[in-house]
PDB file of C-alpha atoms in Angstrom:
ATOM      1  CA  MET A   1       0.000   0.000   0.000  1.00  0.00           C
ATOM      2  CA  LYS A   2       2.842   2.356   0.873  1.00  0.00           C
ATOM      3  CA  PHE A   3       4.540   1.695  -2.487  1.00  0.00           C
ATOM      4  CA  LYS A   4       1.253   2.294  -4.315  1.00  0.00           C
ATOM      5  CA  LYS A   5       0.910   5.724  -2.643  1.00  0.00           C
ATOM      6  CA  ILE A   6       4.476   6.627  -3.597  1.00  0.00           C
ATOM      7  CA  GLY A   7       3.791   5.550  -7.168  1.00  0.00           C
ATOM      8  CA  VAL A   8       0.684   7.690  -7.318  1.00  0.00           C
ATOM      9  CA  LEU A   9       2.592  10.691  -5.967  1.00  0.00           C
ATOM     10  CA  VAL A  10       5.406  10.227  -8.494  1.00  0.00           C
ATOM     11  CA  LEU A  11       2.866   9.969 -11.331  1.00  0.00           C
ATOM     12  CA  ALA A  12       1.053  13.086 -10.123  1.00  0.00           C
ATOM     13  CA  LEU A  13       4.332  15.025  -9.906  1.00  0.00           C
ATOM     14  CA  ALA A  14       5.293  13.905 -13.425  1.00  0.00           C
ATOM     15  CA  LEU A  15       1.933  15.064 -14.745  1.00  0.00           C
ATOM     16  CA  VAL A  16       2.358  18.480 -13.101  1.00  0.00           C
ATOM     17  CA  LEU A  17       5.860  18.922 -14.536  1.00  0.00           C
ATOM     18  CA  SER A  18       4.686  17.761 -17.947  1.00  0.00           C
ATOM     19  CA  THR A  19       1.812  20.236 -17.888  1.00  0.00           C
ATOM     20  CA  GLN A  20       4.136  23.067 -16.868  1.00  0.00           C
ATOM     21  CA  LEU A  21       6.629  22.285 -19.652  1.00  0.00           C
ATOM     22  CA  THR A  22       3.876  21.973 -22.242  1.00  0.00           C
ATOM     23  CA  SER A  23       2.384  25.282 -21.139  1.00  0.00           C
ATOM     24  CA  PHE A  24       5.786  26.984 -21.389  1.00  0.00           C
ATOM     25  CA  ALA A  25       6.453  25.549 -24.866  1.00  0.00           C
ATOM     26  CA  ALA A  26       3.062  26.771 -26.026  1.00  0.00           C
ATOM     27  CA  ASN A  27       3.961  30.301 -24.981  1.00  0.00           C
ATOM     28  CA  GLY A  28       7.482  30.588 -26.322  1.00  0.00           C
ATOM     29  CA  PHE A  29      10.836  28.885 -26.527  1.00  0.00           C
ATOM     30  CA  THR A  30      12.993  27.165 -23.953  1.00  0.00           C
ATOM     31  CA  ASP A  31      16.265  28.758 -25.056  1.00  0.00           C
ATOM     32  CA  ILE A  32      15.589  32.511 -25.267  1.00  0.00           C
ATOM     33  CA  ASN A  33      15.757  33.568 -21.621  1.00  0.00           C
ATOM     34  CA  GLU A  34      19.313  34.881 -21.992  1.00  0.00           C
ATOM     35  CA  SER A  35      18.666  36.599 -25.319  1.00  0.00           C
ATOM     36  CA  PRO A  36      18.702  40.423 -25.292  1.00  0.00           C
ATOM     37  CA  TYR A  37      15.876  40.184 -27.824  1.00  0.00           C
ATOM     38  CA  LYS A  38      13.685  37.784 -25.855  1.00  0.00           C
ATOM     39  CA  GLU A  39      10.649  40.090 -25.968  1.00  0.00           C
ATOM     40  CA  ASP A  40      11.006  40.612 -29.710  1.00  0.00           C
ATOM     41  CA  ILE A  41      11.171  36.876 -30.345  1.00  0.00           C
ATOM     42  CA  GLN A  42       8.148  36.341 -28.100  1.00  0.00           C
ATOM     43  CA  LEU A  43       6.198  39.063 -29.927  1.00  0.00           C
ATOM     44  CA  LEU A  44       6.865  37.425 -33.274  1.00  0.00           C
ATOM     45  CA  TYR A  45       6.050  33.973 -31.939  1.00  0.00           C
ATOM     46  CA  ASN A  46       2.776  35.128 -30.399  1.00  0.00           C
ATOM     47  CA  ASN A  47       1.728  36.588 -33.737  1.00  0.00           C
ATOM     48  CA  GLY A  48       2.635  33.575 -35.837  1.00  0.00           C
ATOM     49  CA  ILE A  49       5.620  35.189 -37.538  1.00  0.00           C
ATOM     50  CA  VAL A  50       8.386  32.895 -36.291  1.00  0.00           C
ATOM     51  CA  GLY A  51       8.602  29.240 -35.472  1.00  0.00           C
ATOM     52  CA  GLY A  52      11.410  27.270 -33.952  1.00  0.00           C
ATOM     53  CA  VAL A  53      13.979  24.716 -34.968  1.00  0.00           C
ATOM     54  CA  GLY A  54      12.229  21.883 -33.145  1.00  0.00           C
ATOM     55  CA  GLN A  55      11.787  20.640 -29.571  1.00  0.00           C
ATOM     56  CA  GLY A  56      10.671  24.060 -28.343  1.00  0.00           C
ATOM     57  CA  GLU A  57      13.922  25.797 -29.297  1.00  0.00           C
ATOM     58  CA  PHE A  58      14.479  28.967 -31.332  1.00  0.00           C
ATOM     59  CA  ALA A  59      18.306  28.844 -31.596  1.00  0.00           C
ATOM     60  CA  PRO A  60      18.598  32.622 -31.113  1.00  0.00           C
ATOM     61  CA  ASP A  61      22.350  32.903 -31.612  1.00  0.00           C
ATOM     62  CA  ARG A  62      22.493  30.705 -34.704  1.00  0.00           C
ATOM     63  CA  VAL A  63      23.198  32.450 -38.007  1.00  0.00           C
ATOM     64  CA  ILE A  64      20.026  32.874 -40.048  1.00  0.00           C
ATOM     65  CA  THR A  65      20.092  31.475 -43.584  1.00  0.00           C
ATOM     66  CA  ASN A  66      18.754  32.936 -46.808  1.00  0.00           C
ATOM     67  CA  ALA A  67      15.837  30.508 -46.839  1.00  0.00           C
ATOM     68  CA  GLU A  68      14.949  31.124 -43.186  1.00  0.00           C
ATOM     69  CA  SER A  69      15.079  34.875 -43.800  1.00  0.00           C
ATOM     70  CA  ILE A  70      12.743  34.636 -46.764  1.00  0.00           C
ATOM     71  CA  GLN A  71      10.271  32.558 -44.785  1.00  0.00           C
ATOM     72  CA  LEU A  72      10.447  35.111 -41.961  1.00  0.00           C
ATOM     73  CA  LEU A  73       9.803  37.996 -44.361  1.00  0.00           C
ATOM     74  CA  ASN A  74       6.938  36.137 -46.046  1.00  0.00           C
ATOM     75  CA  SER A  75       5.298  35.579 -42.669  1.00  0.00           C
ATOM     76  CA  TYR A  76       5.743  39.181 -41.549  1.00  0.00           C
ATOM     77  CA  LEU A  77       4.497  40.638 -44.853  1.00  0.00           C
ATOM     78  CA  HIS A  78       1.626  38.108 -45.070  1.00  0.00           C
ATOM     79  CA  LEU A  79       2.722  36.945 -48.506  1.00  0.00           C
ATOM     80  CA  SER A  80       1.007  33.897 -49.962  1.00  0.00           C
ATOM     81  CA  LEU A  81      -0.178  32.358 -53.230  1.00  0.00           C
ATOM     82  CA  ALA A  82      -3.855  32.719 -52.378  1.00  0.00           C
ATOM     83  CA  GLN A  83      -4.516  35.524 -54.864  1.00  0.00           C
ATOM     84  CA  PHE A  84      -2.762  33.820 -57.790  1.00  0.00           C
ATOM     85  CA  THR A  85      -4.021  31.323 -60.342  1.00  0.00           C
ATOM     86  CA  PHE A  86      -1.595  28.964 -62.039  1.00  0.00           C
ATOM     87  CA  ILE A  87      -1.870  26.843 -65.177  1.00  0.00           C
ATOM     88  CA  LYS A  88       0.554  24.424 -63.549  1.00  0.00           C
ATOM     89  CA  ALA A  89       1.857  24.245 -60.009  1.00  0.00           C
ATOM     90  CA  PRO A  90       4.928  26.477 -59.662  1.00  0.00           C
ATOM     91  CA  GLU A  91       8.279  24.933 -58.776  1.00  0.00           C
ATOM     92  CA  VAL A  92      11.374  26.426 -57.197  1.00  0.00           C
ATOM     93  CA  THR A  93      13.368  25.777 -60.370  1.00  0.00           C
ATOM     94  CA  ASP A  94      10.959  27.995 -62.316  1.00  0.00           C
ATOM     95  CA  TYR A  95      12.442  30.986 -60.479  1.00  0.00           C
ATOM     96  CA  TYR A  96      15.854  29.988 -59.105  1.00  0.00           C
ATOM     97  CA  ASN A  97      18.996  28.577 -60.678  1.00  0.00           C
ATOM     98  CA  ILE A  98      20.524  26.722 -57.741  1.00  0.00           C
ATOM     99  CA  ALA A  99      17.734  26.009 -55.216  1.00  0.00           C
ATOM    100  CA  THR A 100      16.036  22.648 -55.715  1.00  0.00           C
ATOM    101  CA  ASN A 101      12.441  21.469 -55.645  1.00  0.00           C
ATOM    102  CA  GLU A 102      13.133  19.074 -52.776  1.00  0.00           C
ATOM    103  CA  GLY A 103      14.271  21.519 -50.091  1.00  0.00           C
ATOM    104  CA  TRP A 104      12.131  22.332 -47.030  1.00  0.00           C
ATOM    105  CA  TYR A 105      12.231  25.926 -48.237  1.00  0.00           C
ATOM    106  CA  GLN A 106      10.486  25.360 -51.564  1.00  0.00           C
ATOM    107  CA  ASP A 107       7.155  26.946 -50.577  1.00  0.00           C
ATOM    108  CA  ALA A 108       8.837  29.998 -49.040  1.00  0.00           C
ATOM    109  CA  LEU A 109      10.999  30.632 -52.091  1.00  0.00           C
ATOM    110  CA  ILE A 110       8.087  30.224 -54.502  1.00  0.00           C
ATOM    111  CA  ILE A 111       5.881  32.586 -52.485  1.00  0.00           C
ATOM    112  CA  ALA A 112       8.616  35.231 -52.433  1.00  0.00           C
ATOM    113  CA  ALA A 113       9.250  34.995 -56.177  1.00  0.00           C
ATOM    114  CA  VAL A 114       5.588  35.032 -57.207  1.00  0.00           C
ATOM    115  CA  ASN A 115       4.928  38.060 -54.985  1.00  0.00           C
ATOM    116  CA  GLY A 116       7.815  39.964 -56.532  1.00  0.00           C
ATOM    117  CA  LEU A 117      10.244  39.995 -53.611  1.00  0.00           C
ATOM    118  CA  PRO A 118      13.552  40.739 -55.374  1.00  0.00           C
ATOM    119  CA  VAL A 119      15.410  37.600 -54.339  1.00  0.00           C
ATOM    120  CA  ASP A 120      18.606  36.743 -56.219  1.00  0.00           C
ATOM    121  CA  GLN A 121      17.954  33.943 -58.736  1.00  0.00           C
ATOM    122  CA  ASN A 122      21.317  32.424 -57.789  1.00  0.00           C
ATOM    123  CA  LEU A 123      20.363  32.288 -54.109  1.00  0.00           C
ATOM    124  CA  LEU A 124      22.032  29.628 -51.980  1.00  0.00           C
ATOM    125  CA  PRO A 125      19.140  28.711 -49.647  1.00  0.00           C
ATOM    126  CA  ASN A 126      21.208  27.313 -46.789  1.00  0.00           C
ATOM    127  CA  ALA A 127      23.959  29.940 -46.874  1.00  0.00           C
ATOM    128  CA  ALA A 128      23.968  32.680 -44.237  1.00  0.00           C
ATOM    129  CA  ILE A 129      22.248  35.879 -45.299  1.00  0.00           C
ATOM    130  CA  ASP A 130      24.212  39.128 -44.974  1.00  0.00           C
ATOM    131  CA  ARG A 131      22.982  42.372 -43.457  1.00  0.00           C
ATOM    132  CA  GLU A 132      22.704  44.183 -46.765  1.00  0.00           C
ATOM    133  CA  THR A 133      20.519  41.505 -48.357  1.00  0.00           C
ATOM    134  CA  PHE A 134      18.239  41.130 -45.330  1.00  0.00           C
ATOM    135  CA  TYR A 135      17.540  44.847 -44.983  1.00  0.00           C
ATOM    136  CA  TYR A 136      17.197  45.233 -48.748  1.00  0.00           C
ATOM    137  CA  LEU A 137      14.521  42.526 -48.994  1.00  0.00           C
ATOM    138  CA  LEU A 138      12.692  43.862 -45.932  1.00  0.00           C
ATOM    139  CA  VAL A 139      12.544  47.433 -47.235  1.00  0.00           C
ATOM    140  CA  LYS A 140      11.555  46.394 -50.760  1.00  0.00           C
ATOM    141  CA  GLY A 141       8.804  44.227 -49.313  1.00  0.00           C
ATOM    142  CA  LEU A 142       7.522  47.081 -47.156  1.00  0.00           C
ATOM    143  CA  GLU A 143       7.621  49.490 -50.091  1.00  0.00           C
ATOM    144  CA  ALA A 144       5.597  47.114 -52.253  1.00  0.00           C
ATOM    145  CA  LYS A 145       3.053  46.407 -49.531  1.00  0.00           C
ATOM    146  CA  TYR A 146       2.551  49.932 -48.186  1.00  0.00           C
ATOM    147  CA  ASP A 147       3.518  52.116 -51.169  1.00  0.00           C
ATOM    148  CA  PHE A 148       5.751  54.582 -49.344  1.00  0.00           C
ATOM    149  CA  ALA A 149       8.672  54.389 -51.783  1.00  0.00           C
ATOM    150  CA  THR A 150       8.021  57.977 -52.883  1.00  0.00           C
ATOM    151  CA  VAL A 151       8.695  59.388 -49.387  1.00  0.00           C
ATOM    152  CA  LYS A 152      11.976  61.301 -49.579  1.00  0.00           C
ATOM    153  CA  VAL A 153      14.826  60.242 -47.331  1.00  0.00           C
ATOM    154  CA  SER A 154      17.738  62.450 -46.324  1.00  0.00           C
ATOM    155  CA  PRO A 155      20.814  60.241 -46.838  1.00  0.00           C
ATOM    156  CA  VAL A 156      23.282  59.793 -44.014  1.00  0.00           C
ATOM    157  CA  GLU A 157      27.028  59.370 -44.336  1.00  0.00           C
ATOM    158  CA  ILE A 158      28.073  55.718 -44.218  1.00  0.00           C
ATOM    159  CA  SER A 159      31.793  55.201 -43.755  1.00  0.00           C
ATOM    160  CA  ASP A 160      31.803  51.886 -45.659  1.00  0.00           C
ATOM    161  CA  ASN A 161      29.359  53.025 -48.318  1.00  0.00           C
ATOM    162  CA  ASP A 162      31.795  51.793 -50.978  1.00  0.00           C
ATOM    163  CA  GLN A 163      31.106  48.236 -49.798  1.00  0.00           C
ATOM    164  CA  LEU A 164      27.375  48.535 -50.468  1.00  0.00           C
ATOM    165  CA  THR A 165      25.890  47.167 -53.683  1.00  0.00           C
ATOM    166  CA  PRO A 166      24.902  50.285 -55.690  1.00  0.00           C
ATOM    167  CA  ASP A 167      21.317  49.225 -56.402  1.00  0.00           C
ATOM    168  CA  LYS A 168      20.783  48.422 -52.699  1.00  0.00           C
ATOM    169  CA  GLN A 169      22.063  51.708 -51.278  1.00  0.00           C
ATOM    170  CA  GLY A 170      18.644  53.376 -51.414  1.00  0.00           C
ATOM    171  CA  ALA A 171      17.013  50.570 -49.438  1.00  0.00           C
ATOM    172  CA  ILE A 172      19.755  50.705 -46.816  1.00  0.00           C
ATOM    173  CA  GLN A 173      19.301  54.482 -46.463  1.00  0.00           C
ATOM    174  CA  ARG A 174      15.569  53.954 -45.997  1.00  0.00           C
ATOM    175  CA  ALA A 175      16.186  51.254 -43.372  1.00  0.00           C
ATOM    176  CA  LEU A 176      18.411  53.714 -41.506  1.00  0.00           C
ATOM    177  CA  SER A 177      15.824  56.500 -41.733  1.00  0.00           C
ATOM    178  CA  MET A 178      13.109  54.183 -40.407  1.00  0.00           C
ATOM    179  CA  GLY A 179      15.259  53.158 -37.464  1.00  0.00           C
ATOM    180  CA  LEU A 180      15.302  49.529 -38.588  1.00  0.00           C
ATOM    181  CA  ALA A 181      19.075  49.617 -39.060  1.00  0.00           C
ATOM    182  CA  SER A 182      21.839  51.565 -37.395  1.00  0.00           C
ATOM    183  CA  LEU A 183      25.489  52.326 -37.943  1.00  0.00           C
ATOM    184  CA  ASP A 184      28.214  51.251 -35.564  1.00  0.00           C
ATOM    185  CA  GLU A 185      30.580  53.497 -33.605  1.00  0.00           C
ATOM    186  CA  ASN A 186      32.620  53.979 -36.771  1.00  0.00           C
ATOM    187  CA  GLU A 187      29.549  55.047 -38.772  1.00  0.00           C
ATOM    188  CA  ALA A 188      29.827  51.785 -40.710  1.00  0.00           C
ATOM    189  CA  PHE A 189      26.925  49.585 -41.860  1.00  0.00           C
ATOM    190  CA  ARG A 190      28.958  46.378 -42.276  1.00  0.00           C
ATOM    191  CA  PRO A 191      26.910  45.114 -45.239  1.00  0.00           C
ATOM    192  CA  HIS A 192      28.617  41.737 -45.586  1.00  0.00           C
ATOM    193  CA  GLU A 193      28.316  40.644 -41.961  1.00  0.00           C
ATOM    194  CA  THR A 194      25.796  37.936 -41.175  1.00  0.00           C
ATOM    195  CA  LEU A 195      22.753  38.118 -38.897  1.00  0.00           C
ATOM    196  CA  THR A 196      21.716  35.753 -36.136  1.00  0.00           C
ATOM    197  CA  ARG A 197      18.159  34.522 -35.809  1.00  0.00           C
ATOM    198  CA  GLU A 198      17.611  36.738 -32.748  1.00  0.00           C
ATOM    199  CA  GLU A 199      18.972  39.810 -34.564  1.00  0.00           C
ATOM    200  CA  ALA A 200      16.647  39.178 -37.501  1.00  0.00           C
ATOM    201  CA  ALA A 201      13.716  38.833 -35.094  1.00  0.00           C
ATOM    202  CA  HIS A 202      14.679  42.151 -33.501  1.00  0.00           C
ATOM    203  CA  VAL A 203      14.645  43.892 -36.893  1.00  0.00           C
ATOM    204  CA  ILE A 204      11.195  42.516 -37.743  1.00  0.00           C
ATOM    205  CA  ALA A 205       9.855  43.534 -34.315  1.00  0.00           C
ATOM    206  CA  ASP A 206      11.130  47.071 -34.940  1.00  0.00           C
ATOM    207  CA  ALA A 207       9.389  47.015 -38.317  1.00  0.00           C
ATOM    208  CA  ILE A 208       6.124  46.029 -36.657  1.00  0.00           C
ATOM    209  CA  TRP A 209       6.262  49.010 -34.289  1.00  0.00           C
ATOM    210  CA  TYR A 210       7.368  51.376 -37.052  1.00  0.00           C
ATOM    211  CA  MET A 211       4.524  50.306 -39.341  1.00  0.00           C
ATOM    212  CA  GLU A 212       2.010  50.613 -36.502  1.00  0.00           C
ATOM    213  CA  GLY A 213       2.503  54.373 -36.812  1.00  0.00           C
ATOM    214  CA  PHE A 214       2.531  54.332 -40.614  1.00  0.00           C
ATOM    215  CA  VAL A 215      -0.484  52.021 -41.005  1.00  0.00           C
ATOM    216  CA  PRO A 216      -2.562  52.238 -37.780  1.00  0.00           C
ATOM    217  CA  ASN A 217      -4.616  49.114 -38.514  1.00  0.00           C
ATOM    218  CA  ASP A 218      -1.569  46.916 -39.011  1.00  0.00           C
ATOM    219  CA  THR A 219      -0.759  46.353 -35.353  1.00  0.00           C
ATOM    220  CA  PRO A 220       0.621  43.164 -33.810  1.00  0.00           C
ATOM    221  CA  GLN A 221      -2.783  42.497 -32.243  1.00  0.00           C
ATOM    222  CA  ASP A 222      -4.283  42.183 -35.726  1.00  0.00           C
ATOM    223  CA  LEU A 223      -1.925  39.392 -36.695  1.00  0.00           C
ATOM    224  CA  PRO A 224      -2.868  35.692 -36.441  1.00  0.00           C
ATOM    225  CA  GLU A 225      -1.934  33.664 -33.405  1.00  0.00           C
ATOM    226  CA  SER A 226       0.854  31.110 -33.739  1.00  0.00           C
ATOM    227  CA  THR A 227      -0.196  27.510 -34.307  1.00  0.00           C
ATOM    228  CA  ASP A 228       2.912  25.396 -34.729  1.00  0.00           C
ATOM    229  CA  ASP A 229       6.664  25.253 -35.222  1.00  0.00           C
ATOM    230  CA  ALA A 230       8.234  26.055 -38.580  1.00  0.00           C
ATOM    231  CA  GLN A 231      11.748  26.474 -39.849  1.00  0.00           C
TER     232      GLN A 231
END
């Protein structure tokens, strides 16, 4: 009888712990407590914009890839194929030279291409994205969605401006003017440095708050709730 009571207590304790862990996983990630961008990641998760890498983890300090970045931007900009009609189902190889039709990223890359996001046709999906490319795609997506490309921007001096791709300089200046990007202590943008997953989440969170002022009805509360993990 004594052993039966102990067994019942152990089972009850296990159920409590299981419930607590499940509840925590449903409300965020298990590995973001030390991240300086924890609240940004949580905001994006709560609004269905980011998923994890599996087992309740976000991998905040891992470098974000091109494919992951495109999926993140698609989710934030609410891009989909719903408004398009196709004669045949689109494939990744219809739009890209190197990406394959078998990768996990195929839907994300197709959605971006069909919606006109200016992604490089020679994209390497699993390579790390650089700062210049991430901010460029974000700004071009925002311009297409909200039509504010005609708003004049006063350019700022960038000490490594010669390292920027010429046709991306305007987007970088706009990102700086919107407060989505910033220069370092040397007034440099560092266009070829990579971004971590937590840094990318921070940029998108800043974009959400910036656009709340530009488009009052596009607030985080209007976004869908998260349902499951994604890449």
